[in-house]
Amino acid sequence: MEQIEKVIDENKQGKALLTKQKNGNAKKLFIESYGCQMNMNDSEIVAAILAEEGFNTTSNMEEADLVLVNTCSIREKAETTVRNRLKKYNAIKKKVNPKMKVGVLGCMAERLKAKFLEEEKIVDLVVGPDAYRDLPNLVEEVEAGRDAVNVILSKEETYADVSPVRLNSNGVSAFVSITRGCDNMCTFCVVPFTRGRERSRDPKSILEEIQSMQEQNFKEITLLGQNVDSYLWYGGGLKKDFDKASEMAQATAVGFAQLMDMCATQFPKMRFRFSTSNPQDMTLDVIHIMAKHKNICKYIHLPIQSGSNTMLKAMNRLHTREEYLELIENIYKIIPEMNLSQDMITGFCGETEEDHQDTLDLMKKVKYSFGFMFAYSERPGTLAAKKMEDNVPLAIKKRRLQEVIDLQQQHSLYRAKQHVGKIQEVLIEGTSKKSDQHWKGRNTQNTVVVFPKENYKMGDFVNVKIEDCTTATLIGTPVGYSENN
Ligand code: SAH
Ligand code: F3S
């Protein structure tokens, strides 16, 4: 389990680097991100805002004027990781870089607010996810020797007009945020408190950003949101206020299926992915749009969290296991080659052995390609923390987690084997970790494919004959450029 958790952590964490520099900038910014892809993308927005304030990025904390950490609150462990990083910053500040200022961004900043300054002496600056535009003022305060905090959540902020500086980018695939916040209020989840209410970004600015990515030669875009299927643009404002909008605004509103259709039609050479889908908001018109466009990848991350109806209800996930299975059946009817992945939580409040068996049983029915699995971690302020007892002992949570992980491993292998013998289009994203003679990329179903480099280059779309596989990787031989190239 340790090993798998590590892999998950590595997948979900971005390292500190960035590359693009602005001429004439004298100050140095070191920024690192923990948690979800949205945080990675937010750090790119922050780098863009601070590039206008004289900061170029560095991968060496020892020379940084400003060190920012973009934090995650989703589980206790994520917060512990950040606290440990702050200790490391402290050591560096004391030993080699006394001038450096330290700021905390993201969900932990929002959750702890000014308390952060008391709890962690090293911290000079606390900025929540909707307040990054205020960074120039806040940094000025800090440079003048004062602590600065802004954690105000916004009804409007989507950073639509900020063009992110791509960090750690492979130059091939990138993220574009389409919504911010979440209205779902799953009882275990801290996100609605740290990221505020849900709002969508103007499709025009989304298309413009993709246009600029295309000009920079990017080949794959992942549209990001806590809950992308709930995307709704009606001229601005919160999703929950849609009812109050004018008739005209309601009639001309753009939903997620339409947005995908616009993106895929306008950029036929660009590959599109999206994440995350909440089953309660996913509709079949999205699946029809996916079927219509070859350049929308046939993969959906569709978390359910538990296979038990009792748990789903306690979690305030607004669908039953039967409805979920029916949705999947309908998805397969429209797109038989679709691959799905899950998030699961084991040991949520009151989870019995029977509930857990329901989870295993549901997994056996779906046979997901991948999974992100977690032991329940109580988060302060959530409804579960306030109203429910975190009563499953840690040892049992972990044992159940292990069972879920073991089963997922079997299913991942089962799904991987189904690709063997086929010729699949793969977008080259980098050199294989294990061999510098091999490229790695992903097929449309998001499975990693490794194959000999030959004369192909980064960013090429290549047809690869899949010959073998492990649980997580397909191994093949290239047979030529794909028609998309
Ligand atoms: N918006 C996504 C999830 C965002 S959080 C959705 O619709 O599902 C990413 C994952 O972290 C969740 O799917 C859940 O599996 C896990 N998670 C969230 N809160 C958690 C908690 N308190 N304990 C353990 N895992 C949690
Ligand atoms: Fe969290 Fe549920 Fe939203 S898991 S991010 S409250 S969909």
mmCIF file of C-alpha atoms and ligand atoms in Angstrom, residues 74 181-192 226-227 278 280-281 305 315-317 343 345, ligand 2:
data_model
loop_
_atom_site.group_PDB
_atom_site.id
_atom_site.type_symbol
_atom_site.label_atom_id
_atom_site.label_comp_id
_atom_site.label_asym_id
_atom_site.label_seq_id
_atom_site.Cartn_x
_atom_site.Cartn_y
_atom_site.Cartn_z
ATOM 1 C CA ILE A 74 -8.072 17.393 1.242
ATOM 2 C CA GLY A 181 -15.309 26.127 -6.552
ATOM 3 C CA CYS A 182 -17.878 23.451 -5.851
ATOM 4 C CA ASP A 183 -21.509 23.496 -4.732
ATOM 5 C CA ASN A 184 -21.923 19.817 -4.058
ATOM 6 C CA MET A 185 -21.224 19.698 -0.357
ATOM 7 C CA CYS A 186 -20.169 16.085 -0.096
ATOM 8 C CA THR A 187 -20.147 15.708 3.690
ATOM 9 C CA PHE A 188 -16.516 14.545 3.910
ATOM 10 C CA CYS A 189 -15.043 17.218 1.640
ATOM 11 C CA VAL A 190 -13.341 20.471 2.572
ATOM 12 C CA VAL A 191 -13.230 21.858 -1.002
ATOM 13 C CA PRO A 192 -16.504 23.859 -0.914
ATOM 14 C CA GLN A 226 -14.059 20.172 -9.412
ATOM 15 C CA ASN A 227 -17.157 19.171 -11.245
ATOM 16 C CA ASN A 278 -19.429 13.932 -10.693
ATOM 17 C CA GLN A 280 -24.876 13.205 -10.391
ATOM 18 C CA ASP A 281 -24.168 15.963 -12.928
ATOM 19 C CA GLN A 305 -16.400 7.150 -3.293
ATOM 20 C CA MET A 315 -21.712 11.334 2.012
ATOM 21 C CA ASN A 316 -24.437 13.424 0.341
ATOM 22 C CA ARG A 317 -23.553 12.012 -3.056
ATOM 23 C CA ASP A 343 -11.893 7.683 -6.429
ATOM 24 C CA ILE A 345 -12.879 6.402 0.312
HETATM 25 FE FE1 F3S B 2 -15.551 17.686 -2.884
HETATM 26 FE FE2 F3S B 2 -17.755 16.502 -3.626
HETATM 27 FE FE3 F3S B 2 -17.132 18.865 -4.650
HETATM 28 S S1 F3S B 2 -15.788 15.526 -3.366
HETATM 29 S S2 F3S B 2 -14.924 18.876 -4.620
HETATM 30 S S3 F3S B 2 -17.642 18.450 -2.537
HETATM 31 S S4 F3S B 2 -18.037 17.117 -5.726
#
